[in-house]
Amino acid sequence: MNAAFPPHDPGHVPVMLAEVMEYLTPHDGGRYVDGTFGGGGYARAILASGNCQLWGIDRDPAAIARGQALAPAFPDGHGASRLHLLHGGFADMAGLLADEGITKVDGIVLDLGVSSYQIDEAERGFSFRMDGPLDMRMADTGPTAADVVNTLPEDELADIIYHYGEERLSRRVARAIVAARAEAPLRRTAQLADVVRSVVRPDRSGIDPATRTFQGLRIHVNDELGQISRVLEQAPRLLAPGGRLVVVSFHSLEDRLVKQAMSRAAGRLPAPSRHDPRAMTARAQPTDFTLLTGRPIRPGEEETRRNPRARSARLRAMECIAPSSIPASETAE
């Protein structure tokens, strides 16, 4: 990609931007979707690469406000902007686009990580690096992380921390949370982090002991894996022939969902066991999609040195090679 990328907000560093642009290959006249608009890093680069249109989706009202401020920088020559903002979760992508009269697009990008704006704003409660209210909501509705840690039974808390945070000491952490909240409600990120650190010791990885518990609670509060599963069902069916889906994930739970969804779309499901009766009738099925990445693409050393948040990123991509046999409108139901 030879087009120069416009300067981005120094508070937001888009992860693997060059790789995203390489696989997305935006072109003049194309229609693109940034399903996780966030700070607009990808959107800026896509819109600057050619005379194309982009729909930015985000459930965070603050992200939509940032996009509205950015929109005038990309006029369409007819008094409007080439950047269109849609407030909602990306799990509702097909419906949001259908409301705009859009049923097929030439590319979709998803950055499944938490926005740096959300992490860096203490009042959002995503990070234990700065004390703030224990919130963690990407939108402005629904139960907060404080509601979760102060009301759920111990076994449910342990399951959330184990399955979503991949914390092997989840039961110990849940027990400590329940004991702490019996003394006083946990309302602040620093309170919760201290409780976790009291029972989970640092290891050689250098990762703060509270990291996995915070990840698990954030995923639960925002139904992140459910949202990802739903958008991965819809996104391939929204692609026009030649259209591409590019997804950047940040931990194994996300990447597993992406890998499985793309493998299904490309017809690369594991063959049944020879002892399974289905193996007698199994046949290769034609597919409308092809994988562009056999293995996940990882950021380079220079990027991880400049932006440590990129170190766990993984990029996967696929392309639509024929009209989808399933109408995109079906995914909006």
CSV table of C-alpha atoms in Angstrom, one decimal:
chain,number,residue,atom,x,y,z
A,1,MET,CA,0.0,0.0,0.0
A,2,ASN,CA,1.7,3.2,-1.2
A,3,ALA,CA,-0.8,5.7,0.2
A,4,ALA,CA,0.5,7.7,3.1
A,5,PHE,CA,-1.5,7.1,6.3
A,6,PRO,CA,-2.9,10.3,7.9
A,7,PRO,CA,-1.5,11.2,11.3
A,8,HIS,CA,-3.5,9.5,14.1
A,9,ASP,CA,-4.3,10.6,17.6
A,10,PRO,CA,-1.2,9.8,19.7
A,11,GLY,CA,-3.5,8.5,22.4
A,12,HIS,CA,-4.6,5.7,20.1
A,13,VAL,CA,-2.1,3.4,18.4
A,14,PRO,CA,-3.8,1.0,15.9
A,15,VAL,CA,-2.3,-2.4,16.2
A,16,MET,CA,-0.8,-4.1,13.1
A,17,LEU,CA,-2.0,-1.2,10.9
A,18,ALA,CA,0.3,-2.0,8.0
A,19,GLU,CA,-0.7,-5.7,8.0
A,20,VAL,CA,-4.4,-4.9,8.3
A,21,MET,CA,-4.1,-2.6,5.2
A,22,GLU,CA,-2.1,-5.2,3.3
A,23,TYR,CA,-4.8,-7.9,3.8
A,24,LEU,CA,-7.8,-5.6,3.5
A,25,THR,CA,-6.6,-4.0,0.2
A,26,PRO,CA,-9.0,-1.1,0.1
A,27,HIS,CA,-9.6,0.5,-3.3
A,28,ASP,CA,-11.5,3.4,-4.9
A,29,GLY,CA,-15.2,3.0,-4.9
A,30,GLY,CA,-15.1,0.3,-2.2
A,31,ARG,CA,-17.4,0.0,0.8
A,32,TYR,CA,-15.8,-1.0,4.0
A,33,VAL,CA,-16.8,-1.6,7.6
A,34,ASP,CA,-14.7,-1.0,10.7
A,35,GLY,CA,-16.8,-3.0,13.2
A,36,THR,CA,-14.7,-1.8,16.2
A,37,PHE,CA,-14.3,1.9,15.4
A,38,GLY,CA,-12.6,2.8,18.8
A,39,GLY,CA,-10.1,5.6,18.1
A,40,GLY,CA,-10.6,5.5,14.4
A,41,GLY,CA,-7.1,4.4,13.6
A,42,TYR,CA,-8.0,1.8,10.9
A,43,ALA,CA,-10.8,4.0,9.6
A,44,ARG,CA,-8.4,6.9,8.9
A,45,ALA,CA,-6.0,4.7,7.0
A,46,ILE,CA,-8.8,3.1,4.9
A,47,LEU,CA,-10.4,6.4,4.0
A,48,ALA,CA,-7.0,7.9,3.2
A,49,SER,CA,-6.1,5.1,0.9
A,50,GLY,CA,-8.7,5.9,-1.8
A,51,ASN,CA,-12.1,7.4,-2.7
A,52,CYS,CA,-14.0,4.8,-0.7
A,53,GLN,CA,-16.8,4.8,1.9
A,54,LEU,CA,-16.5,3.4,5.4
A,55,TRP,CA,-19.1,2.6,8.1
A,56,GLY,CA,-17.7,2.7,11.6
A,57,ILE,CA,-19.6,0.7,14.3
A,58,ASP,CA,-19.1,1.0,18.0
A,59,ARG,CA,-21.3,0.5,21.1
A,60,ASP,CA,-19.3,3.1,23.0
A,61,PRO,CA,-20.9,6.5,22.7
A,62,ALA,CA,-17.5,8.2,23.3
A,63,ALA,CA,-16.1,6.4,20.2
A,64,ILE,CA,-19.1,7.6,18.1
A,65,ALA,CA,-18.4,11.1,19.3
A,66,ARG,CA,-14.8,10.9,18.2
A,67,GLY,CA,-15.9,9.6,14.8
A,68,GLN,CA,-18.3,12.5,14.4
A,69,ALA,CA,-15.5,14.9,15.0
A,70,LEU,CA,-13.3,13.0,12.4
A,71,ALA,CA,-16.0,12.8,9.7
A,72,PRO,CA,-15.5,16.3,8.2
A,73,ALA,CA,-11.9,15.3,7.3
A,74,PHE,CA,-13.2,12.9,4.7
A,75,PRO,CA,-15.7,14.8,2.5
A,76,ASP,CA,-17.4,13.0,-0.4
A,77,GLY,CA,-17.5,16.0,-2.7
A,78,HIS,CA,-21.3,16.3,-2.3
A,79,GLY,CA,-21.5,18.0,1.1
A,80,ALA,CA,-21.4,14.8,3.1
A,81,SER,CA,-18.7,12.6,4.6
A,82,ARG,CA,-17.3,9.2,3.4
A,83,LEU,CA,-17.3,8.2,7.1
A,84,HIS,CA,-20.6,7.0,8.4
A,85,LEU,CA,-21.0,6.2,12.1
A,86,LEU,CA,-23.4,3.5,13.5
A,87,HIS,CA,-24.0,3.3,17.2
A,88,GLY,CA,-24.4,-0.3,18.3
A,89,GLY,CA,-22.6,-3.6,18.9
A,90,PHE,CA,-20.9,-5.3,16.1
A,91,ALA,CA,-23.0,-8.4,16.8
A,92,ASP,CA,-25.8,-6.4,15.2
A,93,MET,CA,-23.7,-5.6,12.1
A,94,ALA,CA,-26.0,-7.0,9.5
A,95,GLY,CA,-29.0,-5.2,10.9
A,96,LEU,CA,-27.2,-1.9,11.4
A,97,LEU,CA,-25.9,-2.0,7.8
A,98,ALA,CA,-29.3,-3.0,6.4
A,99,ASP,CA,-30.9,0.0,8.0
A,100,GLU,CA,-28.4,2.0,5.9
A,101,GLY,CA,-29.4,0.1,2.8
A,102,ILE,CA,-26.1,-1.8,2.7
A,103,THR,CA,-26.2,-5.6,2.2
A,104,LYS,CA,-22.8,-6.2,0.7
A,105,VAL,CA,-19.4,-4.6,1.4
A,106,ASP,CA,-15.8,-5.0,0.0
A,107,GLY,CA,-14.1,-5.4,3.4
A,108,ILE,CA,-14.6,-5.7,7.1
A,109,VAL,CA,-12.0,-5.2,9.8
A,110,LEU,CA,-12.5,-6.1,13.5
A,111,ASP,CA,-10.0,-5.2,16.3
A,112,LEU,CA,-11.2,-7.4,19.2
A,113,GLY,CA,-9.0,-5.7,21.8
A,114,VAL,CA,-10.1,-3.1,24.3
A,115,SER,CA,-9.7,0.5,23.0
A,116,SER,CA,-6.7,2.3,24.4
A,117,TYR,CA,-9.1,5.1,25.2
A,118,GLN,CA,-11.1,2.8,27.4
A,119,ILE,CA,-8.0,1.5,29.1
A,120,ASP,CA,-6.4,4.9,29.7
A,121,GLU,CA,-9.6,6.5,31.1
A,122,ALA,CA,-9.5,5.6,34.8
A,123,GLU,CA,-13.3,6.4,35.2
A,124,ARG,CA,-14.1,3.5,32.8
A,125,GLY,CA,-12.7,1.0,35.2
A,126,PHE,CA,-10.9,-1.3,32.7
A,127,SER,CA,-7.4,-1.1,34.1
A,128,PHE,CA,-5.9,-1.6,37.6
A,129,ARG,CA,-3.0,0.7,36.6
A,130,MET,CA,-5.1,3.7,37.7
A,131,ASP,CA,-7.7,3.6,40.5
A,132,GLY,CA,-11.2,4.2,39.2
A,133,PRO,CA,-14.7,3.0,39.6
A,134,LEU,CA,-15.1,-0.7,38.9
A,135,ASP,CA,-17.2,-0.4,35.8
A,136,MET,CA,-15.7,-2.1,32.7
A,137,ARG,CA,-18.7,-1.5,30.4
A,138,MET,CA,-17.9,-0.8,26.8
A,139,ALA,CA,-21.4,0.6,26.4
A,140,ASP,CA,-23.2,2.7,29.0
A,141,THR,CA,-25.9,0.2,29.9
A,142,GLY,CA,-26.1,-3.0,31.9
A,143,PRO,CA,-24.5,-4.3,35.1
A,144,THR,CA,-21.0,-3.1,35.9
A,145,ALA,CA,-18.1,-5.2,37.1
A,146,ALA,CA,-18.8,-3.9,40.6
A,147,ASP,CA,-22.3,-5.4,40.3
A,148,VAL,CA,-20.8,-8.7,39.3
A,149,VAL,CA,-18.2,-9.0,42.0
A,150,ASN,CA,-20.5,-7.9,44.8
A,151,THR,CA,-23.6,-10.0,43.9
A,152,LEU,CA,-22.7,-13.2,42.2
A,153,PRO,CA,-22.2,-16.4,44.2
A,154,GLU,CA,-18.7,-17.6,44.7
A,155,ASP,CA,-18.9,-20.5,42.3
A,156,GLU,CA,-20.2,-18.4,39.5
A,157,LEU,CA,-17.4,-15.8,40.1
A,158,ALA,CA,-14.9,-18.6,40.0
A,159,ASP,CA,-16.3,-20.0,36.7
A,160,ILE,CA,-16.1,-16.5,35.1
A,161,ILE,CA,-12.5,-15.9,36.2
A,162,TYR,CA,-11.5,-19.4,35.1
A,163,HIS,CA,-13.2,-19.7,31.7
A,164,TYR,CA,-12.8,-16.1,30.6
A,165,GLY,CA,-9.7,-15.0,32.4
A,166,GLU,CA,-7.9,-18.4,32.2
A,167,GLU,CA,-6.9,-18.0,35.8
A,168,ARG,CA,-6.0,-21.4,37.2
A,169,LEU,CA,-6.4,-20.0,40.8
A,170,SER,CA,-9.9,-18.8,40.1
A,171,ARG,CA,-11.5,-20.5,43.1
A,172,ARG,CA,-9.0,-19.0,45.4
A,173,VAL,CA,-9.6,-15.6,43.8
A,174,ALA,CA,-13.4,-15.9,44.1
A,175,ARG,CA,-13.1,-17.0,47.7
A,176,ALA,CA,-11.0,-13.9,48.5
A,177,ILE,CA,-13.5,-11.6,46.7
A,178,VAL,CA,-16.5,-13.0,48.6
A,179,ALA,CA,-14.5,-12.6,51.9
A,180,ALA,CA,-13.6,-9.0,51.0
A,181,ARG,CA,-17.0,-7.9,50.0
A,182,ALA,CA,-18.4,-9.2,53.3
A,183,GLU,CA,-16.4,-6.5,55.0
A,184,ALA,CA,-17.2,-3.7,52.5
A,185,PRO,CA,-18.4,-3.6,48.8
A,186,LEU,CA,-15.7,-3.6,46.2
A,187,ARG,CA,-16.3,-0.4,44.2
A,188,ARG,CA,-12.8,0.5,43.0
A,189,THR,CA,-10.3,-1.1,40.6
A,190,ALA,CA,-7.5,-0.7,43.1
A,191,GLN,CA,-9.6,-2.5,45.8
A,192,LEU,CA,-10.2,-5.5,43.5
A,193,ALA,CA,-6.6,-5.7,42.3
A,194,ASP,CA,-5.3,-5.7,45.8
A,195,VAL,CA,-7.7,-8.6,46.7
A,196,VAL,CA,-6.5,-10.6,43.8
A,197,ARG,CA,-2.8,-9.9,44.5
A,198,SER,CA,-3.3,-11.1,48.1
A,199,VAL,CA,-3.9,-14.7,46.8
A,200,VAL,CA,-2.2,-14.8,43.4
A,201,ARG,CA,1.6,-14.2,43.5
A,202,PRO,CA,3.6,-12.8,40.7
A,203,ASP,CA,5.2,-15.3,38.3
A,204,ARG,CA,8.1,-15.2,35.9
A,205,SER,CA,5.9,-13.8,33.1
A,206,GLY,CA,6.0,-10.4,34.6
A,207,ILE,CA,2.2,-10.0,34.1
A,208,ASP,CA,0.4,-8.4,37.0
A,209,PRO,CA,-1.4,-11.1,39.0
A,210,ALA,CA,-4.7,-9.2,38.6
A,211,THR,CA,-4.6,-9.2,34.8
A,212,ARG,CA,-6.4,-12.5,34.2
A,213,THR,CA,-9.2,-11.7,36.7
A,214,PHE,CA,-9.8,-8.3,35.2
A,215,GLN,CA,-9.9,-9.9,31.7
A,216,GLY,CA,-12.4,-12.5,32.8
A,217,LEU,CA,-14.7,-9.9,34.4
A,218,ARG,CA,-14.5,-7.6,31.4
A,219,ILE,CA,-15.3,-10.4,29.0
A,220,HIS,CA,-18.3,-11.4,31.1
A,221,VAL,CA,-19.6,-7.8,31.6
A,222,ASN,CA,-19.6,-7.1,27.9
A,223,ASP,CA,-20.6,-10.6,26.6
A,224,GLU,CA,-17.5,-10.3,24.4
A,225,LEU,CA,-17.3,-13.9,23.3
A,226,GLY,CA,-21.0,-14.0,22.5
A,227,GLN,CA,-20.6,-10.8,20.5
A,228,ILE,CA,-17.7,-12.2,18.6
A,229,SER,CA,-19.4,-15.4,17.8
A,230,ARG,CA,-22.4,-13.5,16.4
A,231,VAL,CA,-20.4,-11.1,14.3
A,232,LEU,CA,-18.3,-13.9,12.8
A,233,GLU,CA,-21.6,-15.6,11.7
A,234,GLN,CA,-22.7,-12.4,9.9
A,235,ALA,CA,-19.5,-10.9,8.5
A,236,PRO,CA,-18.6,-13.5,5.8
A,237,ARG,CA,-22.1,-13.3,4.4
A,238,LEU,CA,-21.9,-9.5,4.1
A,239,LEU,CA,-18.8,-9.8,1.8
A,240,ALA,CA,-19.2,-9.1,-1.9
A,241,PRO,CA,-17.0,-11.3,-4.2
A,242,GLY,CA,-13.4,-10.3,-3.7
A,243,GLY,CA,-14.3,-8.8,-0.3
A,244,ARG,CA,-12.1,-9.5,2.7
A,245,LEU,CA,-12.6,-10.0,6.4
A,246,VAL,CA,-9.6,-9.1,8.6
A,247,VAL,CA,-9.7,-9.8,12.3
A,248,VAL,CA,-7.1,-8.9,15.0
A,249,SER,CA,-7.5,-10.7,18.3
A,250,PHE,CA,-5.6,-10.4,21.5
A,251,HIS,CA,-6.0,-13.7,23.5
A,252,SER,CA,-6.5,-17.3,22.8
A,253,LEU,CA,-10.2,-17.3,23.5
A,254,GLU,CA,-10.8,-14.7,20.8
A,255,ASP,CA,-8.4,-16.3,18.3
A,256,ARG,CA,-9.9,-19.7,18.7
A,257,LEU,CA,-13.4,-18.3,17.7
A,258,VAL,CA,-11.9,-16.5,14.7
A,259,LYS,CA,-9.9,-19.6,13.6
A,260,GLN,CA,-12.9,-21.8,13.8
A,261,ALA,CA,-15.3,-19.4,12.1
A,262,MET,CA,-12.9,-18.8,9.2
A,263,SER,CA,-12.2,-22.5,8.9
A,264,ARG,CA,-15.9,-23.3,8.7
A,265,ALA,CA,-16.4,-20.6,6.0
A,266,ALA,CA,-13.5,-21.9,4.0
A,267,GLY,CA,-14.7,-25.5,4.2
A,268,ARG,CA,-11.7,-26.6,6.3
A,269,LEU,CA,-13.6,-28.5,9.0
A,270,PRO,CA,-11.9,-31.6,10.5
A,271,ALA,CA,-12.8,-34.8,8.7
A,272,PRO,CA,-15.1,-37.2,10.7
A,273,SER,CA,-13.4,-40.2,12.4
A,274,ARG,CA,-13.4,-43.3,10.2
A,275,HIS,CA,-15.5,-44.9,13.0
A,276,ASP,CA,-18.2,-42.1,12.7
A,277,PRO,CA,-21.1,-43.2,10.4
A,278,ARG,CA,-21.0,-39.7,8.8
A,279,ALA,CA,-17.6,-40.6,7.3
A,280,MET,CA,-19.5,-42.9,4.9
A,281,THR,CA,-21.3,-40.0,3.3
A,282,ALA,CA,-19.0,-37.1,3.9
A,283,ARG,CA,-18.0,-35.2,0.7
A,284,ALA,CA,-16.0,-32.1,0.1
A,285,GLN,CA,-18.4,-29.2,-0.1
A,286,PRO,CA,-17.9,-26.2,-2.4
A,287,THR,CA,-17.1,-23.0,-0.5
A,288,ASP,CA,-17.4,-19.3,-1.2
A,289,PHE,CA,-14.4,-18.3,0.9
A,290,THR,CA,-10.7,-18.9,1.0
A,291,LEU,CA,-8.2,-18.4,3.8
A,292,LEU,CA,-5.5,-15.7,3.3
A,293,THR,CA,-3.6,-16.6,6.4
A,294,GLY,CA,-2.9,-20.3,7.1
A,295,ARG,CA,-1.4,-19.3,10.5
A,296,PRO,CA,-2.1,-16.1,12.4
A,297,ILE,CA,0.2,-13.2,11.5
A,298,ARG,CA,2.0,-11.7,14.5
A,299,PRO,CA,3.3,-8.1,14.9
A,300,GLY,CA,6.9,-7.4,14.3
A,301,GLU,CA,9.5,-6.8,16.9
A,302,GLU,CA,9.7,-3.1,16.1
A,303,GLU,CA,5.9,-2.6,16.7
A,304,THR,CA,5.9,-4.5,20.0
A,305,ARG,CA,8.8,-2.4,21.1
A,306,ARG,CA,6.9,0.8,20.3
A,307,ASN,CA,3.6,-0.4,21.5
A,308,PRO,CA,3.7,-3.2,24.1
A,309,ARG,CA,-0.1,-3.6,23.8
A,310,ALA,CA,0.5,-5.2,20.4
A,311,ARG,CA,2.6,-8.1,21.8
A,312,SER,CA,-0.3,-10.6,22.0
A,313,ALA,CA,-2.0,-9.6,18.8
A,314,ARG,CA,-2.9,-12.2,16.1
A,315,LEU,CA,-4.2,-11.3,12.7
A,316,ARG,CA,-6.3,-13.7,10.5
A,317,ALA,CA,-7.9,-12.9,7.1
A,318,MET,CA,-10.1,-14.5,4.5
A,319,GLU,CA,-11.6,-13.6,1.1
A,320,CYS,CA,-15.0,-14.2,-0.5
A,321,ILE,CA,-14.3,-15.8,-3.9
A,322,ALA,CA,-18.0,-16.2,-5.0
A,323,PRO,CA,-21.4,-14.8,-4.2
A,324,SER,CA,-22.5,-16.3,-0.9
A,325,SER,CA,-25.2,-18.8,-1.1
A,326,ILE,CA,-26.8,-17.4,2.1
A,327,PRO,CA,-28.3,-13.9,1.9
A,328,ALA,CA,-26.8,-11.4,4.3
A,329,SER,CA,-30.4,-10.4,5.3
A,330,GLU,CA,-30.9,-13.8,7.0
A,331,THR,CA,-28.2,-12.9,9.6
A,332,ALA,CA,-30.2,-9.8,10.7
A,333,GLU,CA,-33.0,-12.0,12.1
